[in-house]
Structures are given as C-alpha cells and as structure tokens.
Short mmCIF file of C-alpha atoms in Angstrom, two decimals:
data_model
loop_
_atom_site.label_atom_id
_atom_site.label_comp_id
_atom_site.label_asym_id
_atom_site.label_seq_id
_atom_site.Cartn_x
_atom_site.Cartn_y
_atom_site.Cartn_z
CA MET Z 1 25.71 18.80 -1.87
CA PRO Z 2 27.55 14.86 -0.57
CA LYS Z 3 27.20 12.20 -2.86
CA ASN Z 4 24.27 10.28 -0.40
CA ASN Z 5 22.70 12.88 -0.28
CA VAL Z 6 19.22 11.66 -0.85
CA TYR Z 7 18.31 14.28 -3.38
CA SER Z 8 20.49 13.71 -5.60
CA SER Z 9 21.25 16.16 -8.80
CA GLN Z 10 22.85 13.90 -11.44
CA LYS Z 11 21.60 12.84 -14.51
CA LYS Z 12 19.28 9.70 -14.39
CA LYS Z 13 20.27 6.91 -16.18
CA LYS Z 14 19.13 4.84 -19.39
CA THR Z 15 16.94 1.86 -18.16
CA LYS Z 16 15.49 -0.28 -20.73
CA SER Z 17 11.88 -1.46 -20.36
CA VAL Z 18 10.21 -3.70 -17.64
CA GLU Z 19 7.21 -6.13 -19.43
CA VAL Z 20 4.70 -7.58 -16.33
CA LYS Z 21 4.70 -11.44 -16.39
CA LYS Z 22 1.60 -12.36 -16.12
CA LYS Z 23 1.60 -14.09 -13.35
CA GLN Z 24 0.92 -10.33 -11.50
CA THR Z 25 -2.77 -9.58 -10.31
CA LYS Z 26 -5.01 -7.46 -11.63
CA PRO Z 27 -3.99 -5.33 -14.30
CA SER Z 28 -5.43 -1.93 -13.92
CA VAL Z 29 -6.71 0.56 -16.70
CA SER Z 30 -4.02 2.62 -15.79
CA GLY Z 31 -1.82 0.03 -17.09
CA VAL Z 32 0.52 0.21 -14.57
CA GLU Z 33 -0.03 -3.72 -12.50
CA THR Z 34 1.23 -4.76 -8.95
CA LYS Z 35 2.40 -7.81 -7.82
CA LYS Z 36 2.05 -9.96 -4.30
CA LYS Z 37 4.88 -9.88 -2.35
CA ASP Z 38 5.39 -9.99 1.47
CA MET Z 39 3.10 -7.78 3.27
CA LEU Z 40 3.57 -5.85 6.85
CA VAL Z 41 1.57 -4.01 9.10
CA ALA Z 42 2.35 -1.60 11.28
CA ALA Z 43 1.43 -0.81 14.54
CA ASN Z 44 0.69 2.48 15.64
CA TRP Z 45 0.25 3.40 18.73
CA LYS Z 46 0.19 7.07 19.32
CA MET Z 47 0.40 8.64 21.86
CA ASN Z 48 -1.15 5.44 24.20
CA PRO Z 49 -1.07 3.16 26.38
CA GLY Z 50 -0.81 5.50 29.04
CA GLU Z 51 2.38 3.93 31.01
CA ILE Z 52 5.37 1.83 30.78
CA ALA Z 53 3.65 -1.38 32.61
CA LEU Z 54 0.92 -1.73 29.33
CA ALA Z 55 3.18 -0.63 26.81
CA LYS Z 56 4.96 -4.01 27.69
CA LYS Z 57 2.13 -6.23 27.79
CA LEU Z 58 0.26 -5.14 24.50
CA PHE Z 59 4.10 -5.51 22.95
CA LEU Z 60 4.26 -9.65 24.63
CA GLY Z 61 0.78 -10.12 23.51
CA VAL Z 62 1.84 -9.34 20.07
CA LYS Z 63 4.98 -10.90 20.18
CA GLU Z 64 3.48 -13.85 21.57
CA GLY Z 65 1.08 -14.08 18.79
CA MET Z 66 3.90 -13.55 15.79
CA ARG Z 67 4.66 -17.57 16.41
CA LYS Z 68 2.49 -18.62 13.27
CA ILE Z 69 3.40 -15.91 11.19
CA LYS Z 70 5.59 -16.61 8.24
CA LYS Z 71 4.70 -13.71 5.33
CA THR Z 72 3.84 -10.56 7.02
CA GLU Z 73 5.94 -8.86 9.09
CA VAL Z 74 4.46 -6.51 11.98
CA VAL Z 75 6.32 -3.26 12.80
CA VAL Z 76 5.12 -1.74 16.35
CA CYS Z 77 5.31 2.49 15.92
CA PRO Z 78 5.36 2.68 20.28
CA PRO Z 79 5.17 6.38 21.93
CA PHE Z 80 9.61 7.30 21.89
CA VAL Z 81 10.25 6.58 25.38
CA TYR Z 82 8.51 2.93 25.56
CA LEU Z 83 11.09 2.29 22.54
CA ASP Z 84 14.15 1.69 24.50
CA THR Z 85 12.19 -0.88 26.63
CA LEU Z 86 10.49 -2.74 24.08
CA LEU Z 87 13.09 -3.11 22.02
CA ASP Z 88 15.30 -5.10 24.89
CA LEU Z 89 12.27 -7.30 24.87
CA TYR Z 90 12.60 -8.54 21.35
CA THR Z 91 15.40 -10.32 19.95
CA GLY Z 92 13.72 -11.89 16.28
CA LYS Z 93 13.25 -10.69 12.61
CA LYS Z 94 9.32 -10.86 12.66
CA ILE Z 95 8.64 -7.49 14.78
CA GLY Z 96 10.50 -4.04 13.26
CA PHE Z 97 10.18 -1.08 15.93
CA GLY Z 98 9.31 2.29 14.88
CA ALA Z 99 9.56 5.57 15.68
CA GLN Z 100 5.85 7.88 15.45
CA THR Z 101 8.23 10.96 13.75
CA CYS Z 102 11.26 12.65 13.60
CA PHE Z 103 12.80 16.23 13.95
CA SER Z 104 14.30 17.56 10.21
CA GLU Z 105 17.48 18.63 11.68
CA LYS Z 106 20.62 15.88 12.95
CA GLU Z 107 21.09 18.20 16.16
CA GLY Z 108 21.16 21.31 17.79
CA SER Z 109 18.81 23.26 20.68
CA TYR Z 110 15.60 22.17 19.76
CA THR Z 111 13.80 21.53 22.48
CA GLY Z 112 11.63 18.37 22.15
CA GLU Z 113 12.85 17.03 18.71
CA VAL Z 114 14.41 13.28 18.54
CA SER Z 115 16.28 12.78 15.50
CA ALA Z 116 16.22 10.40 13.24
CA GLY Z 117 20.30 9.53 14.68
CA MET Z 118 19.00 8.63 17.81
CA ILE Z 119 16.08 6.85 16.86
CA GLN Z 120 18.47 4.53 14.41
CA SER Z 121 21.68 4.00 18.03
CA LEU Z 122 18.20 2.73 19.58
CA GLY Z 123 18.38 0.06 17.10
CA ALA Z 124 14.86 1.04 15.24
CA ARG Z 125 14.24 0.32 11.86
CA TYR Z 126 11.09 2.52 10.76
CA VAL Z 127 10.00 5.99 11.33
CA ILE Z 128 6.85 7.66 10.28
CA LEU Z 129 6.30 10.57 8.93
CA GLY Z 130 3.61 12.73 7.21
CA HIS Z 131 0.43 11.83 9.90
CA SER Z 132 -2.08 13.97 9.45
CA GLU Z 133 -1.95 14.33 13.02
CA ARG Z 134 1.23 15.61 12.52
CA ARG Z 135 -0.28 17.57 10.09
CA ALA Z 136 -2.36 19.02 11.51
CA MET Z 137 -0.17 20.69 14.42
CA GLY Z 138 1.43 22.91 11.41
CA GLU Z 139 4.43 19.55 9.14
CA THR Z 140 4.18 20.94 5.57
CA ASP Z 141 4.69 18.09 2.43
CA LYS Z 142 8.66 20.57 2.75
CA ASP Z 143 8.69 20.04 6.36
CA VAL Z 144 7.92 16.13 5.46
CA ARG Z 145 10.54 16.16 3.14
CA GLU Z 146 13.11 16.66 4.85
CA ARG Z 147 11.92 14.07 7.92
CA VAL Z 148 12.23 11.50 4.27
CA GLN Z 149 15.48 13.10 3.81
CA ARG Z 150 17.51 13.00 7.20
CA VAL Z 151 15.85 9.06 7.69
CA LEU Z 152 16.78 7.55 4.02
CA GLU Z 153 20.58 9.17 5.78
CA VAL Z 154 20.60 7.07 8.33
CA GLY Z 155 19.91 3.73 6.89
CA LEU Z 156 16.05 3.91 7.83
CA THR Z 157 13.04 2.99 5.94
CA PRO Z 158 10.03 5.67 6.28
CA ILE Z 159 6.72 5.15 6.25
CA VAL Z 160 5.61 8.15 4.58
CA CYS Z 161 1.42 9.17 4.88
CA ILE Z 162 -0.61 11.04 2.45
CA GLY Z 163 -4.49 11.64 2.18
CA GLU Z 164 -7.20 14.00 0.84
CA HIS Z 165 -9.62 15.65 4.06
CA GLU Z 166 -12.58 14.70 1.49
CA ARG Z 167 -13.64 12.46 -1.18
CA ASP Z 168 -15.52 14.66 -3.63
CA ASN Z 169 -17.59 13.49 -6.69
CA ASP Z 170 -15.21 15.06 -9.16
CA GLY Z 171 -11.45 13.33 -8.64
CA LYS Z 172 -9.79 16.73 -6.99
CA TYR Z 173 -9.67 14.04 -4.61
CA LEU Z 174 -6.68 13.00 -6.88
CA GLU Z 175 -4.98 16.28 -7.42
CA VAL Z 176 -3.96 16.48 -3.84
CA ILE Z 177 -2.54 12.62 -3.17
CA LYS Z 178 -0.69 13.79 -6.61
CA ASP Z 179 0.80 17.07 -5.38
CA GLN Z 180 1.98 15.18 -2.11
CA LEU Z 181 4.15 12.61 -4.13
CA GLN Z 182 5.16 15.07 -6.39
CA GLU Z 183 6.34 17.05 -2.73
CA LEU Z 184 7.40 14.56 -1.61
CA PHE Z 185 9.69 12.67 -4.44
CA TYR Z 186 10.65 15.68 -5.73
CA GLY Z 187 14.43 15.35 -6.92
CA MET Z 188 14.57 12.02 -4.91
CA SER Z 189 16.53 9.04 -7.03
CA ARG Z 190 15.01 5.84 -7.63
CA ASP Z 191 17.51 3.72 -6.02
CA TRP Z 192 16.18 6.00 -2.18
CA MET Z 193 12.94 5.77 -3.19
CA LYS Z 194 12.70 2.10 -2.87
CA ASN Z 195 13.21 2.62 0.19
CA VAL Z 196 10.44 4.55 0.83
CA ILE Z 197 6.91 2.52 2.23
CA ILE Z 198 3.54 4.68 1.33
CA ALA Z 199 1.19 4.63 3.81
CA TYR Z 200 -2.28 6.29 2.39
CA GLU Z 201 -5.23 7.35 5.38
CA PRO Z 202 -7.70 9.69 3.87
CA ILE Z 203 -8.04 11.82 6.74
CA TRP Z 204 -12.14 11.59 6.56
CA ALA Z 205 -11.37 7.19 7.94
CA ILE Z 206 -9.69 8.09 10.36
CA GLY Z 207 -10.33 6.97 13.91
CA LYS Z 208 -14.07 6.32 12.38
CA SER Z 209 -15.13 2.58 12.55
CA SER Z 210 -14.99 0.13 9.94
CA ASN Z 211 -18.25 0.80 8.04
CA GLU Z 212 -16.52 4.39 7.62
CA SER Z 213 -14.03 3.53 6.00
CA VAL Z 214 -12.86 3.15 1.86
CA THR Z 215 -14.49 1.13 0.37
CA PRO Z 216 -11.77 -1.78 -1.11
CA HIS Z 217 -13.15 -0.70 -5.08
CA ALA Z 218 -12.54 2.86 -3.97
CA LEU Z 219 -9.39 1.57 -1.99
CA HIS Z 220 -8.73 -0.41 -4.88
CA GLU Z 221 -7.95 2.55 -7.25
CA THR Z 222 -7.01 4.85 -5.18
CA ALA Z 223 -4.15 2.25 -4.77
CA ILE Z 224 -3.41 1.99 -9.23
CA TYR Z 225 -3.52 5.83 -9.27
CA ILE Z 226 -0.46 6.40 -6.87
CA ARG Z 227 1.47 3.45 -8.54
CA LYS Z 228 0.26 5.36 -11.93
CA VAL Z 229 1.34 8.32 -10.61
CA LEU Z 230 5.20 7.42 -9.49
CA ALA Z 231 5.83 5.37 -12.57
CA GLY Z 232 5.19 9.74 -14.17
CA LEU Z 233 7.76 10.33 -11.87
CA PHE Z 234 10.26 7.55 -12.19
CA ASP Z 235 9.57 4.01 -13.85
CA LYS Z 236 6.91 1.51 -14.04
CA LYS Z 237 8.76 -1.42 -12.81
CA SER Z 238 9.46 1.28 -9.46
CA ALA Z 239 5.46 2.15 -9.06
CA ILE Z 240 5.12 -1.68 -9.38
CA SER Z 241 7.25 -2.25 -6.76
CA GLN Z 242 6.36 0.20 -4.13
CA THR Z 243 4.99 -0.47 -1.67
CA ILE Z 244 1.81 0.56 -0.18
CA LEU Z 245 -0.11 0.61 3.27
CA TYR Z 246 -3.44 1.74 3.98
CA GLY Z 247 -4.45 3.20 7.36
CA GLY Z 248 -8.14 4.45 8.19
CA SER Z 249 -10.39 2.27 10.54
CA VAL Z 250 -8.94 -0.60 9.61
CA GLU Z 251 -10.36 -3.24 12.00
CA PRO Z 252 -10.80 -7.99 12.25
CA ASN Z 253 -13.77 -7.41 10.69
CA ASN Z 254 -12.78 -4.91 7.01
CA ALA Z 255 -9.42 -6.47 7.38
CA SER Z 256 -9.85 -9.14 4.95
CA GLU Z 257 -12.09 -7.48 1.80
CA LEU Z 258 -9.60 -4.79 2.27
CA ILE Z 259 -6.52 -6.09 1.50
CA ASP Z 260 -8.46 -8.64 -1.05
CA GLY Z 261 -7.28 -7.96 -4.39
CA THR Z 262 -7.08 -3.79 -3.69
CA GLN Z 263 -3.56 -3.72 -4.45
CA VAL Z 264 -2.21 -2.93 -0.90
CA ASN Z 265 0.90 -4.55 0.92
CA GLY Z 266 -0.53 -4.03 3.98
CA PHE Z 267 -2.48 -1.35 6.15
CA LEU Z 268 -1.26 1.01 8.97
CA VAL Z 269 -3.45 0.33 12.21
CA GLY Z 270 -4.32 2.55 14.84
CA HIS Z 271 -7.02 1.95 17.54
CA ALA Z 272 -7.04 -1.48 17.00
CA SER Z 273 -3.76 -2.40 17.20
CA LEU Z 274 -3.94 -0.77 21.05
CA GLU Z 275 -5.82 -4.74 21.80
CA SER Z 276 -2.85 -7.17 20.51
CA GLN Z 277 -5.96 -9.90 20.01
CA ASP Z 278 -7.77 -7.15 17.97
CA PHE Z 279 -4.32 -6.25 16.42
CA LEU Z 280 -3.27 -10.25 15.82
CA GLN Z 281 -5.86 -11.05 14.12
CA ILE Z 282 -5.93 -7.88 11.26
CA VAL Z 283 -2.29 -10.02 10.45
CA GLU Z 284 -3.94 -12.85 10.46
CA GLU Z 285 -5.94 -12.00 7.47
CA VAL Z 286 -2.75 -10.23 5.45
CA GLU Z 287 -0.77 -13.45 6.46
CA LYS Z 288 -3.99 -15.03 4.27
CA TYR Z 289 -3.71 -12.57 2.05
CA ALA Z 290 0.04 -13.81 1.15
CA GLN Z 291 -0.17 -17.72 1.43
CA ARG Z 292 -2.24 -17.43 -1.50
#
C-alpha cells in the first residue's frame, strides 16, 4: 500500500486532550461544540443550464456579486463540459470550482467516466460526491468511499453528501447518518479526514419549497449528532473543526435562519443557484453571519 494512501493501516498516534475555548458558540448536550470559521457556499448546477452561453452568463452574474464578500468562499459546480470554459473566466481566489462527481478509477476503459486526476488537471479544487441523485442511480456507500479516496489522493477536496430518506419520530434516521459516516471514514487517517467537507442533505427536503425544508432546531440537532459521531470515530478536536454544509431547499428567504446558530458552516445550494441574484442573496446571508 502506498505511503500516501488515504486509508492508512498505521497505528494512530496518541493525542493530548484539547479543551474548547469558552468563546466558541453554543455547547451541545452531546459534549461536542463547534466554532465559527470562514464559511462556504457551494452551487450545484446539476444538469443546467442547457447552453454554454447561459452558463457563462450565470457565472458572470455570480462573479460580479462577489466583490463585497470577504469571509465566505463560493464554489461553483457546473456540468463537467462547462468547467474548463468557466475556469478561463476567473483568476481570483473568492470563487472555487468543482465537479459534480467523478469515477473511482484513475484511467482505463470506462466509457463516459471522468477521473479525479482529470478534474484536478483543469484547475478545479472540489468534487461533489455521494449526492442522493447519484445514489439513486446505484452508487453505494462503498462506491462513495472509493471516490473520496481518489479525490483526496490527487489533492482535491470532496464535498460528500449524506442524509436520510425520511425523518421518523423514533430517531431511526440518525442510524442512517451514522452508518453513512462510518462507511465514509472507514480506515481513514485523521489528517485526511480534515480535508473532507460533509454536506448534510435530507433527501425528503431536496427540491421542495423553503417551508418544507428542515427546521433550524432540527438542523442544529443533526449537526451536533454528526459531530458527535465524528468525535467517536476520530477525536473531539477533529469533530469541532469539521466543515458541515446543509443542502435541501435552501433559498434566500430561509438562509438566514438556517445559518444562524445551527452549527453548520454554509450551504450546498441546488435550484436556487441557477439564478445568480437568488444565489448571491444566500451568500450574503452567510457572509452576515461570518462577520459577526
């Protein structure tokens, strides 16, 4: 096994216990707290728009609105065929680019697939993996883990989607989230884990109106639970610093309440990212929170 393999079998080093500073926000009942950090909003354009001219127009609208943004990074994930063109339109640092998926192999006879290395060679820095729409096409937790490994190996940052199909009153959905996290991080070293972004996307909320999205209270509790699971898999310090995004019917009229005090670090935005002004309003709400 190569020395730089993500899933190392080496023994874990002993780490000193880390105390959480009092300045960090809202201690949780689980004993895991979070801290405010630079925020991130990612745009998942999915299979939109239908023409390269429209993709350029949409991106330039986002680019224009980023002048006032200081503490929030934006990541644009267009269809792969538009990625190279959009990269040529931007040389700054506030906007990153990503792909919407990749294959688990480095190269070979895999018609229609795109490797992590190909994405990296274009200059993109992120890859969305494990989105529910990809899982519905047959991707398993194991497939997602293999793709994450390839993405990390070439130096890209994976935005890995997790989430339950339905939210039951007995809390069984938490086991779904736990299982997904355990499979995702199975055998992964702490150093590599820090480079993973988790996007919590409850499947029942995707593509709905804002009033059908998760409530701020439920999102807060779920983010706490995710960090609690991560603390068990790694350590408390790693759980505190983990970047967690929320996706699932995020719109301009609910972005503020979904970012304020819910312990997430930003959003993965779907349909609202296809209108530059709507998307920028969401970014601005995250920026307001980041600047407090």
